[in-house]
Every structure is written in C-alpha cells, then in structure tokens.
mmCIF file of C-alpha atoms in Angstrom:
data_model
loop_
_atom_site.group_PDB
_atom_site.id
_atom_site.type_symbol
_atom_site.label_atom_id
_atom_site.label_comp_id
_atom_site.label_asym_id
_atom_site.label_seq_id
_atom_site.Cartn_x
_atom_site.Cartn_y
_atom_site.Cartn_z
ATOM 1 C CA UNK A 30 -0.016 -0.027 -0.017
ATOM 2 C CA UNK A 31 1.406 3.427 -0.913
ATOM 3 C CA UNK A 32 0.557 6.968 0.054
ATOM 4 C CA UNK A 33 -0.841 9.622 -2.368
ATOM 5 C CA UNK A 34 2.421 11.520 -2.799
ATOM 6 C CA UNK A 35 0.419 14.740 -2.897
ATOM 7 C CA UNK A 36 0.120 17.712 -0.470
ATOM 8 C CA UNK A 37 -2.964 19.492 -1.720
ATOM 9 C CA UNK A 38 -5.653 19.013 0.949
ATOM 10 C CA UNK A 39 -5.187 22.551 2.196
ATOM 11 C CA UNK A 40 -5.487 23.949 -1.323
ATOM 12 C CA UNK A 41 -8.646 21.987 -2.111
ATOM 13 C CA UNK A 42 -10.414 22.212 1.291
ATOM 14 C CA UNK A 43 -12.946 24.920 0.342
ATOM 15 C CA UNK A 44 -15.213 27.021 2.598
ATOM 16 C CA UNK A 45 -18.053 24.755 1.520
ATOM 17 C CA UNK A 46 -16.230 21.820 2.875
ATOM 18 C CA UNK A 47 -15.404 23.644 6.079
ATOM 19 C CA UNK A 48 -18.997 24.635 6.584
ATOM 20 C CA UNK A 49 -20.256 21.148 5.920
ATOM 21 C CA UNK A 50 -17.798 19.676 8.440
ATOM 22 C CA UNK A 51 -18.772 22.285 11.018
ATOM 23 C CA UNK A 52 -22.469 21.619 10.597
ATOM 24 C CA UNK A 53 -22.061 17.902 10.762
ATOM 25 C CA UNK A 54 -20.254 18.328 14.052
ATOM 26 C CA UNK A 55 -23.364 20.190 15.176
ATOM 27 C CA UNK A 56 -25.465 17.186 14.042
ATOM 28 C CA UNK A 57 -26.815 19.027 10.907
ATOM 29 C CA UNK A 58 -26.316 16.645 8.006
ATOM 30 C CA UNK A 59 -26.944 16.768 4.234
ATOM 31 C CA UNK A 60 -30.711 17.422 3.566
ATOM 32 C CA UNK A 61 -31.136 19.310 6.858
ATOM 33 C CA UNK A 62 -28.658 22.015 5.833
ATOM 34 C CA UNK A 63 -30.123 25.022 4.041
ATOM 35 C CA UNK A 64 -29.164 28.473 2.717
ATOM 36 C CA UNK A 65 -29.753 30.044 6.183
ATOM 37 C CA UNK A 66 -27.067 27.742 7.549
ATOM 38 C CA UNK A 67 -24.678 28.686 4.802
ATOM 39 C CA UNK A 68 -25.215 32.414 5.282
ATOM 40 C CA UNK A 69 -24.844 32.171 9.091
ATOM 41 C CA UNK A 70 -21.738 30.047 8.702
ATOM 42 C CA UNK A 71 -20.133 32.615 6.338
ATOM 43 C CA UNK A 72 -20.732 35.333 8.854
ATOM 44 C CA UNK A 73 -19.419 33.191 11.753
ATOM 45 C CA UNK A 74 -16.414 32.223 9.814
ATOM 46 C CA UNK A 75 -15.385 35.871 9.247
ATOM 47 C CA UNK A 76 -15.833 36.529 12.862
ATOM 48 C CA UNK A 77 -13.700 33.574 13.713
ATOM 49 C CA UNK A 78 -10.839 34.939 11.544
ATOM 50 C CA UNK A 79 -11.219 38.309 13.194
ATOM 51 C CA UNK A 80 -11.007 36.750 16.629
ATOM 52 C CA UNK A 81 -7.861 34.805 15.646
ATOM 53 C CA UNK A 82 -6.143 38.066 14.680
ATOM 54 C CA UNK A 83 -6.741 39.411 18.168
ATOM 55 C CA UNK A 84 -5.406 36.239 20.026
ATOM 56 C CA UNK A 85 -1.830 36.174 18.647
ATOM 57 C CA UNK A 86 0.563 37.187 15.924
ATOM 58 C CA UNK A 87 -0.092 34.795 13.018
ATOM 59 C CA UNK A 88 3.116 34.261 11.040
ATOM 60 C CA UNK A 89 1.435 33.979 7.648
ATOM 61 C CA UNK A 90 0.000 37.513 7.957
ATOM 62 C CA UNK A 91 3.404 39.081 8.120
ATOM 63 C CA UNK A 92 4.513 40.822 4.912
ATOM 64 C CA UNK A 93 7.645 42.785 4.150
ATOM 65 C CA UNK A 94 6.978 46.071 2.378
ATOM 66 C CA UNK A 95 9.092 48.951 0.945
ATOM 67 C CA UNK A 96 7.948 52.520 1.453
ATOM 68 C CA UNK A 97 9.282 55.097 -0.917
ATOM 69 C CA UNK A 98 9.844 58.399 0.831
ATOM 70 C CA UNK A 99 9.099 61.810 -0.693
ATOM 71 C CA UNK A 100 11.033 64.854 0.451
ATOM 72 C CA UNK A 101 9.229 66.708 3.278
ATOM 73 C CA UNK A 102 6.219 64.292 3.421
ATOM 74 C CA UNK A 103 5.166 63.028 6.895
ATOM 75 C CA UNK A 104 2.242 60.871 6.295
ATOM 76 C CA UNK A 105 2.078 57.634 4.280
ATOM 77 C CA UNK A 106 -0.998 55.448 3.696
ATOM 78 C CA UNK A 107 -0.190 51.803 4.227
ATOM 79 C CA UNK A 108 -1.655 48.997 2.025
ATOM 80 C CA UNK A 109 -5.271 48.041 2.367
ATOM 81 C CA UNK A 110 -5.809 45.478 5.057
ATOM 82 C CA UNK A 111 -2.850 46.574 7.284
ATOM 83 C CA UNK A 112 -3.534 45.962 10.910
ATOM 84 C CA UNK A 113 -0.272 47.108 12.441
ATOM 85 C CA UNK A 114 3.468 47.428 11.914
ATOM 86 C CA UNK A 115 6.087 45.543 13.875
ATOM 87 C CA UNK A 116 9.338 46.844 12.611
ATOM 88 C CA UNK A 117 10.725 49.679 10.425
ATOM 89 C CA UNK A 118 14.258 49.948 9.019
ATOM 90 C CA UNK A 119 16.359 52.326 6.977
ATOM 91 C CA UNK A 120 18.198 50.112 4.557
ATOM 92 C CA UNK A 121 21.414 51.058 2.965
ATOM 93 C CA UNK A 122 22.335 49.103 -0.152
ATOM 94 C CA UNK A 123 24.814 49.125 -3.053
ATOM 95 C CA UNK A 124 23.945 49.701 -6.779
ATOM 96 C CA UNK A 125 25.607 47.142 -8.991
ATOM 97 C CA UNK A 126 27.254 48.670 -12.018
ATOM 98 C CA UNK A 127 30.308 48.081 -14.212
ATOM 99 C CA UNK A 128 28.472 45.925 -16.661
ATOM 100 C CA UNK A 129 26.692 46.421 -19.995
ATOM 101 C CA UNK A 130 23.126 47.663 -20.358
ATOM 102 C CA UNK A 131 20.800 46.970 -23.221
ATOM 103 C CA UNK A 132 17.374 47.975 -24.425
ATOM 104 C CA UNK A 133 15.027 45.688 -26.461
ATOM 105 C CA UNK A 134 12.884 48.496 -27.905
ATOM 106 C CA UNK A 135 15.010 51.506 -28.721
ATOM 107 C CA UNK A 136 16.237 54.293 -26.552
ATOM 108 C CA UNK A 137 19.673 54.631 -24.938
ATOM 109 C CA UNK A 138 19.939 51.926 -22.256
ATOM 110 C CA UNK A 139 23.077 53.558 -20.679
ATOM 111 C CA UNK A 140 20.852 56.563 -19.692
ATOM 112 C CA UNK A 141 19.101 54.349 -17.119
ATOM 113 C CA UNK A 142 22.373 53.718 -15.315
ATOM 114 C CA UNK A 143 24.222 57.108 -15.520
ATOM 115 C CA UNK A 144 22.969 58.752 -12.264
ATOM 116 C CA UNK A 145 21.720 61.675 -14.303
ATOM 117 C CA UNK A 146 18.061 62.550 -13.818
ATOM 118 C CA UNK A 147 18.170 64.728 -16.859
ATOM 119 C CA UNK A 148 18.463 61.696 -19.207
ATOM 120 C CA UNK A 149 16.266 58.698 -19.710
ATOM 121 C CA UNK A 150 15.990 55.406 -21.576
ATOM 122 C CA UNK A 151 12.901 56.214 -23.631
ATOM 123 C CA UNK A 152 11.969 53.122 -25.671
ATOM 124 C CA UNK A 153 10.079 53.528 -28.887
ATOM 125 C CA UNK A 154 7.563 50.645 -28.654
ATOM 126 C CA UNK A 155 5.488 48.885 -26.011
ATOM 127 C CA UNK A 156 6.212 45.852 -23.948
ATOM 128 C CA UNK A 157 10.036 46.198 -24.047
ATOM 129 C CA UNK A 158 12.722 45.383 -21.505
ATOM 130 C CA UNK A 159 15.950 46.948 -20.232
ATOM 131 C CA UNK A 160 18.567 44.404 -19.355
ATOM 132 C CA UNK A 161 21.944 44.431 -17.644
ATOM 133 C CA UNK A 162 24.956 42.068 -18.119
ATOM 134 C CA UNK A 163 27.117 42.320 -15.054
ATOM 135 C CA UNK A 164 30.081 40.719 -16.918
ATOM 136 C CA UNK A 165 31.954 37.470 -16.858
ATOM 137 C CA UNK A 166 32.411 36.110 -13.377
ATOM 138 C CA UNK A 167 30.018 38.690 -11.783
ATOM 139 C CA UNK A 168 26.808 37.118 -10.481
ATOM 140 C CA UNK A 169 25.295 39.420 -7.823
ATOM 141 C CA UNK A 170 22.176 38.461 -5.885
ATOM 142 C CA UNK A 171 19.909 41.433 -6.485
ATOM 143 C CA UNK A 172 17.576 41.998 -3.546
ATOM 144 C CA UNK A 173 16.163 45.446 -4.399
ATOM 145 C CA UNK A 174 15.150 47.104 -7.763
ATOM 146 C CA UNK A 175 14.450 50.784 -7.886
ATOM 147 C CA UNK A 176 12.562 52.360 -10.886
ATOM 148 C CA UNK A 177 12.572 56.107 -11.451
ATOM 149 C CA UNK A 178 10.205 56.898 -14.192
ATOM 150 C CA UNK A 179 10.568 59.848 -16.631
ATOM 151 C CA UNK A 180 6.805 60.202 -16.826
ATOM 152 C CA UNK A 181 3.655 59.279 -14.878
ATOM 153 C CA UNK A 182 2.874 55.871 -16.337
ATOM 154 C CA UNK A 183 0.955 52.694 -15.322
ATOM 155 C CA UNK A 184 3.455 49.929 -15.825
ATOM 156 C CA UNK A 185 2.934 46.155 -15.422
ATOM 157 C CA UNK A 186 6.573 45.269 -14.501
ATOM 158 C CA UNK A 187 8.459 42.155 -13.743
ATOM 159 C CA UNK A 188 12.131 41.298 -13.067
ATOM 160 C CA UNK A 189 13.818 38.379 -14.682
ATOM 161 C CA UNK A 190 17.156 36.800 -14.362
ATOM 162 C CA UNK A 191 19.253 34.484 -16.516
ATOM 163 C CA UNK A 192 21.772 32.110 -15.138
ATOM 164 C CA UNK A 193 22.977 30.963 -18.487
ATOM 165 C CA UNK A 194 24.033 33.109 -21.391
ATOM 166 C CA UNK A 195 20.959 35.435 -21.382
ATOM 167 C CA UNK A 196 18.786 32.976 -23.458
ATOM 168 C CA UNK A 197 16.558 31.501 -20.740
ATOM 169 C CA UNK A 198 14.906 33.852 -18.369
ATOM 170 C CA UNK A 199 13.226 33.237 -14.990
ATOM 171 C CA UNK A 200 10.820 35.629 -13.306
ATOM 172 C CA UNK A 201 11.812 36.479 -9.772
ATOM 173 C CA UNK A 202 9.374 39.333 -9.115
ATOM 174 C CA UNK A 203 6.202 40.693 -10.687
ATOM 175 C CA UNK A 204 3.355 43.104 -9.983
ATOM 176 C CA UNK A 205 0.010 44.010 -11.362
ATOM 177 C CA UNK A 206 -0.491 47.403 -13.174
ATOM 178 C CA UNK A 207 0.913 50.004 -10.838
ATOM 179 C CA UNK A 208 1.201 53.813 -11.363
ATOM 180 C CA UNK A 209 4.895 55.079 -11.338
ATOM 181 C CA UNK A 210 5.242 58.757 -10.848
ATOM 182 C CA UNK A 211 7.687 61.123 -12.672
ATOM 183 C CA UNK A 212 10.824 61.881 -10.717
ATOM 184 C CA UNK A 213 9.975 59.509 -7.889
ATOM 185 C CA UNK A 214 11.982 56.327 -7.304
ATOM 186 C CA UNK A 215 9.877 53.415 -6.370
ATOM 187 C CA UNK A 216 11.593 50.444 -4.653
ATOM 188 C CA UNK A 217 10.578 46.840 -5.029
ATOM 189 C CA UNK A 218 11.759 43.842 -2.894
ATOM 190 C CA UNK A 219 13.047 40.772 -4.633
ATOM 191 C CA UNK A 220 11.843 38.092 -2.172
ATOM 192 C CA UNK A 221 13.921 35.151 -3.508
ATOM 193 C CA UNK A 222 17.225 36.648 -4.674
ATOM 194 C CA UNK A 223 19.457 34.473 -6.706
ATOM 195 C CA UNK A 224 22.995 34.938 -8.070
ATOM 196 C CA UNK A 225 22.862 35.643 -11.797
ATOM 197 C CA UNK A 226 25.015 37.374 -14.415
ATOM 198 C CA UNK A 227 22.021 38.768 -16.374
ATOM 199 C CA UNK A 228 18.921 40.708 -15.133
ATOM 200 C CA UNK A 229 16.208 42.689 -16.877
ATOM 201 C CA UNK A 230 13.139 44.799 -16.138
ATOM 202 C CA UNK A 231 10.213 43.802 -18.263
ATOM 203 C CA UNK A 232 6.958 45.623 -19.189
ATOM 204 C CA UNK A 233 4.103 43.397 -20.205
ATOM 205 C CA UNK A 234 0.976 45.450 -19.846
ATOM 206 C CA UNK A 235 1.166 47.555 -23.136
ATOM 207 C CA UNK A 236 3.086 50.503 -21.769
ATOM 208 C CA UNK A 237 6.332 51.901 -23.161
ATOM 209 C CA UNK A 238 9.272 52.048 -20.765
ATOM 210 C CA UNK A 239 10.523 55.546 -20.144
ATOM 211 C CA UNK A 240 13.043 55.227 -17.272
ATOM 212 C CA UNK A 241 15.325 57.945 -15.862
ATOM 213 C CA UNK A 242 17.175 55.536 -13.578
ATOM 214 C CA UNK A 243 17.074 51.710 -12.992
ATOM 215 C CA UNK A 244 18.798 50.490 -9.790
ATOM 216 C CA UNK A 245 19.777 46.871 -9.338
ATOM 217 C CA UNK A 246 20.966 46.653 -5.752
ATOM 218 C CA UNK A 247 22.303 44.191 -3.253
ATOM 219 C CA UNK A 248 21.393 44.540 0.408
ATOM 220 C CA UNK A 249 24.002 45.920 2.774
ATOM 221 C CA UNK A 250 22.778 47.080 6.170
ATOM 222 C CA UNK A 251 19.554 47.651 8.009
ATOM 223 C CA UNK A 252 19.199 50.398 10.729
ATOM 224 C CA UNK A 253 16.167 50.106 12.969
ATOM 225 C CA UNK A 254 13.805 53.111 13.182
ATOM 226 C CA UNK A 255 12.179 53.614 16.559
ATOM 227 C CA UNK A 256 8.427 53.717 17.260
ATOM 228 C CA UNK A 257 6.528 56.601 18.945
ATOM 229 C CA UNK A 258 3.360 56.266 20.897
ATOM 230 C CA UNK A 259 0.505 58.521 19.890
ATOM 231 C CA UNK A 260 1.279 60.837 22.864
ATOM 232 C CA UNK A 261 4.985 61.064 22.009
ATOM 233 C CA UNK A 262 4.343 61.796 18.380
ATOM 234 C CA UNK A 263 1.673 64.536 18.974
ATOM 235 C CA UNK A 264 3.966 65.921 21.734
ATOM 236 C CA UNK A 265 6.737 66.740 19.223
ATOM 237 C CA UNK A 266 7.150 70.475 18.855
ATOM 238 C CA UNK A 267 8.264 70.376 15.221
ATOM 239 C CA UNK A 268 6.940 67.655 12.991
ATOM 240 C CA UNK A 269 7.901 69.106 9.551
ATOM 241 C CA UNK A 270 11.639 69.970 9.686
ATOM 242 C CA UNK A 271 13.348 67.504 7.335
ATOM 243 C CA UNK A 272 16.286 65.251 8.122
ATOM 244 C CA UNK A 273 16.999 61.526 8.449
ATOM 245 C CA UNK A 274 13.919 59.478 9.587
ATOM 246 C CA UNK A 275 14.636 58.077 13.060
ATOM 247 C CA UNK A 276 11.067 57.314 14.351
ATOM 248 C CA UNK A 277 7.585 56.700 13.325
ATOM 249 C CA UNK A 278 3.950 56.550 14.668
ATOM 250 C CA UNK A 279 1.324 54.141 13.357
ATOM 251 C CA UNK A 280 -2.066 55.802 13.408
ATOM 252 C CA UNK A 281 -4.421 52.857 13.629
ATOM 253 C CA UNK A 282 -7.526 55.120 14.245
ATOM 254 C CA UNK A 283 -7.988 55.725 10.546
ATOM 255 C CA UNK A 284 -8.524 53.663 7.499
ATOM 256 C CA UNK A 285 -6.261 53.188 5.698
ATOM 257 C CA UNK A 286 -3.699 52.905 8.559
ATOM 258 C CA UNK A 287 -1.159 55.805 8.273
ATOM 259 C CA UNK A 288 2.545 55.767 9.067
ATOM 260 C CA UNK A 289 3.722 59.162 10.298
ATOM 261 C CA UNK A 290 7.491 59.641 9.845
ATOM 262 C CA UNK A 291 9.739 61.768 11.940
ATOM 263 C CA UNK A 292 11.789 63.436 10.683
ATOM 264 C CA UNK A 293 10.331 63.644 7.186
ATOM 265 C CA UNK A 294 13.015 62.774 4.655
ATOM 266 C CA UNK A 295 15.336 65.514 3.409
ATOM 267 C CA UNK A 296 15.809 63.629 0.191
ATOM 268 C CA UNK A 297 18.933 61.644 1.220
ATOM 269 C CA UNK A 298 16.864 58.727 2.605
ATOM 270 C CA UNK A 299 14.546 57.509 -0.068
ATOM 271 C CA UNK A 300 13.131 54.284 1.355
ATOM 272 C CA UNK A 301 12.146 52.548 4.472
ATOM 273 C CA UNK A 302 11.522 48.821 4.878
ATOM 274 C CA UNK A 303 8.797 47.640 7.246
ATOM 275 C CA UNK A 304 6.992 44.456 8.228
ATOM 276 C CA UNK A 305 3.216 44.794 8.431
ATOM 277 C CA UNK A 306 0.544 42.601 9.974
ATOM 278 C CA UNK A 307 -2.201 42.226 7.457
ATOM 279 C CA UNK A 308 -5.778 41.288 8.056
ATOM 280 C CA UNK A 309 -6.813 37.864 6.924
ATOM 281 C CA UNK A 310 -8.738 37.954 3.674
ATOM 282 C CA UNK A 311 -12.494 38.088 3.920
ATOM 283 C CA UNK A 312 -14.555 34.917 3.139
ATOM 284 C CA UNK A 313 -17.258 35.929 0.669
ATOM 285 C CA UNK A 314 -18.169 32.651 -1.125
ATOM 286 C CA UNK A 315 -18.270 28.870 -0.486
ATOM 287 C CA UNK A 316 -16.048 27.993 -3.347
ATOM 288 C CA UNK A 317 -13.165 29.938 -1.893
ATOM 289 C CA UNK A 318 -10.487 28.659 0.486
ATOM 290 C CA UNK A 319 -9.745 30.205 3.935
ATOM 291 C CA UNK A 320 -6.729 32.490 4.261
ATOM 292 C CA UNK A 321 -4.956 30.159 6.806
ATOM 293 C CA UNK A 322 -2.199 27.551 6.409
ATOM 294 C CA UNK A 323 -2.780 23.853 6.429
ATOM 295 C CA UNK A 324 -1.845 23.531 10.217
ATOM 296 C CA UNK A 325 -4.701 25.938 11.096
ATOM 297 C CA UNK A 326 -7.566 24.156 9.156
ATOM 298 C CA UNK A 327 -8.739 22.063 12.155
ATOM 299 C CA UNK A 328 -8.558 25.001 14.491
ATOM 300 C CA UNK A 329 -10.741 27.136 12.239
ATOM 301 C CA UNK A 330 -13.125 24.374 11.487
ATOM 302 C CA UNK A 331 -13.576 23.468 15.246
ATOM 303 C CA UNK A 332 -14.058 27.150 16.075
ATOM 304 C CA UNK A 333 -16.725 27.498 13.380
ATOM 305 C CA UNK A 334 -18.489 24.343 14.740
ATOM 306 C CA UNK A 335 -18.630 25.825 18.156
ATOM 307 C CA UNK A 336 -19.919 29.147 16.932
ATOM 308 C CA UNK A 337 -22.682 27.329 14.974
ATOM 309 C CA UNK A 338 -23.590 25.157 17.874
ATOM 310 C CA UNK A 339 -24.489 28.253 19.875
ATOM 311 C CA UNK A 340 -27.154 29.013 17.363
ATOM 312 C CA UNK A 341 -28.338 25.683 16.187
ATOM 313 C CA UNK A 342 -27.181 22.889 18.623
ATOM 314 C CA UNK A 343 -26.816 24.352 22.139
ATOM 315 C CA UNK A 344 -26.736 20.962 23.645
ATOM 316 C CA UNK A 345 -23.386 20.311 21.939
ATOM 317 C CA UNK A 346 -21.989 23.800 22.661
ATOM 318 C CA UNK A 347 -19.867 22.837 25.752
ATOM 319 C CA UNK A 348 -18.212 19.899 24.097
ATOM 320 C CA UNK A 349 -17.456 21.714 20.911
ATOM 321 C CA UNK A 350 -16.096 24.721 22.757
ATOM 322 C CA UNK A 351 -13.571 22.437 24.475
ATOM 323 C CA UNK A 352 -12.642 20.877 21.133
ATOM 324 C CA UNK A 353 -12.144 24.325 19.632
ATOM 325 C CA UNK A 354 -10.029 25.592 22.440
ATOM 326 C CA UNK A 355 -7.767 22.524 22.247
ATOM 327 C CA UNK A 356 -7.411 22.777 18.449
ATOM 328 C CA UNK A 357 -6.644 26.496 18.556
ATOM 329 C CA UNK A 358 -4.148 26.001 21.362
ATOM 330 C CA UNK A 359 -2.344 23.344 19.389
ATOM 331 C CA UNK A 360 -2.273 25.417 16.274
ATOM 332 C CA UNK A 361 -0.994 28.530 18.042
ATOM 333 C CA UNK A 362 1.800 26.610 19.668
ATOM 334 C CA UNK A 363 2.816 25.215 16.319
ATOM 335 C CA UNK A 364 2.842 28.634 14.717
ATOM 336 C CA UNK A 365 6.299 29.485 15.952
ATOM 337 C CA UNK A 366 9.622 30.313 14.441
ATOM 338 C CA UNK A 367 11.548 27.869 16.602
ATOM 339 C CA UNK A 368 14.365 30.056 17.631
ATOM 340 C CA UNK A 369 16.275 29.709 20.974
ATOM 341 C CA UNK A 370 15.194 31.769 23.953
ATOM 342 C CA UNK A 371 17.594 34.726 24.530
ATOM 343 C CA UNK A 372 17.649 36.939 27.636
ATOM 344 C CA UNK A 373 19.555 40.183 27.864
ATOM 345 C CA UNK A 374 20.144 42.524 30.902
ATOM 346 C CA UNK A 375 19.837 46.373 30.545
ATOM 347 C CA UNK A 376 22.338 47.606 33.163
ATOM 348 C CA UNK A 377 20.814 51.082 32.774
ATOM 349 C CA UNK A 378 17.680 50.123 34.666
#
C-alpha cells in the first residue's frame, strides 16, 4: 500500500467543505442543511478569523514592504488590510554597476544607469525590456530594484534573471499594473534573490518604458527606526523639519492605517522597509479557500463548529467549545519560528 504523494488538501479544502464539516459536528447533516445555515456560517467564519487576529501574531499574515519616501512628506497610507506594523528599518544598499546595459525596444539603455536624472532610456515601442549584463564572473544576488520613471505611467513590471548566457529567463518578481510617478524612485523587494549574471526589467501591460534610472542593488545594512506612541508623536514641537527619519508613529485610528514619519526625509533617505501585519482575507463565497495555512484548518473548523452550535445545537456547545479551544491552542503553539530563547540585561535600569 502506498501513500498519495500529494500535499494538496489545504489547497482543495474549500469554505463549502469547512461549513459542511462544522455543521455535521453540530449534528446537521446533508438534507437538513439550508441556505440560512450557509449564510450564518459565512458570517461566523469571518468573525472567527477576526477573533484569531486578536489572539496572537499569526506568522502567515506578516509581509515585508518597501515605502518610497518623498522629500518633506510626513504621512504615508499603508496598504489596504494593514492591521499594524512590527518593525521599520532604513536600509542602505549598493547599486551594482560596471556591466553592459541593453534595451530591447530603442532608446539609450546607458541613460538608465548614468546617475543623471536629466536623461532617460525612452523606448520607442510597447512591452520592451531593459537588461543588464554584469560581466563574466560577476553574479550578484539582487535584492532590491528601484525604478525612477521619466513620466507618470501605469506599468505592469516584472524582473527576470538568466543564469545561462541570457537565453533563458526566470521571473523572480512581478506586480500588477501600478502607477509610477515622474521623478519618484519606487523600490521593489526581490523576495527570493538568486545569483545571476543577467537581469532585466520587463514591461508586459502595453506601456512603453521611459526610465530615468534603474537600480539593481544588493542589500548591505539595516538600521532600525524607533516607534513613537501617539502621545509621544503629537507631543513633538516640530513635525515638519526634514532630516534623516529616526522614528515613526502608526495611526491605527484611521482607514487606511497611516505611518507618520519623523523626521520627514530631506531627500537623502529614499526608502524604508517595514513588516506589516495584514488582516486575513474576507470569506465571501463557499467556493473559496480560507486564508490560513494547512496547520490551522482544524482550529478554524472546530471554532466554526462551536460558533454554529451556539445558534443551532446548544446541547453540543460545551463539548465543541472544548474541542475548539484545544485545536486553537495546538495550532498557536505550532505557529512558531523555533528560535532559541535569549535573555539580555539592561544595566541602565
């Protein structure tokens, strides 16, 4: 007898499957289930996810983002669904040059790498690419790509690398159509950096590349930026004088959540990195899957069964509540990064 060799249960276990399982635990089987049960379960499922967000930090909801800073600007709206931020860093990095640029669709490729904002690689046809050959024996792992557009344009960009002779290309980063603003450098994180001699920026959404500067960079050093409380931030006598950003305040009272920077950038610091806690995605249909990893499926299902029992099977509520608590506890204990405990002493105390 052999096992399946597959690992797709978490990908195929739909909301409909979860609701059916929860209702069956409540003693409501097949023909007895109706649309009212489905609607009630969808509502309870979203409340379950909201409750999970309050109970602990869920690792799969952490996302690293880059924030492009504008000179003198204090307030920045964070992405939709942001709950909070747990760390902000100024990152210094090194631009990789010394190789050979090329453009697939006209324009002067070298203008995108000359540190001169008065020039630009302006291609002459849509859906082109700007590539860079770092040279024989040079295979940097590019972790950051900065794009400074010469015009406000909605680009659909991706970054590709080639580990052979520039014939075969692999996409290491992509994004949906996004507006890039004139004279503003937008930084993008390459999540899975790989060493490669060739790299290129590719447009695929019908726009024509018009790029002042294209930065292919390797990571160097992160410097942590401190966090202000609301009282500390609003107590600052001067919030607008520019300089090097050294602290931030997360205003969670508003939607979208706002990061308020102090000091606002004087133009020398162009980017911050931060890790945000995002909201788990809404459940709006039974054909969807729930935005939790495989190890949390039982915890969510058990919690949903308990919530449904309150409404439809109160005689089973106590038992299902105990089962849900045990499943949630097991999942939360598993949702850990498994690093050794470290204790430090602050002798200033």
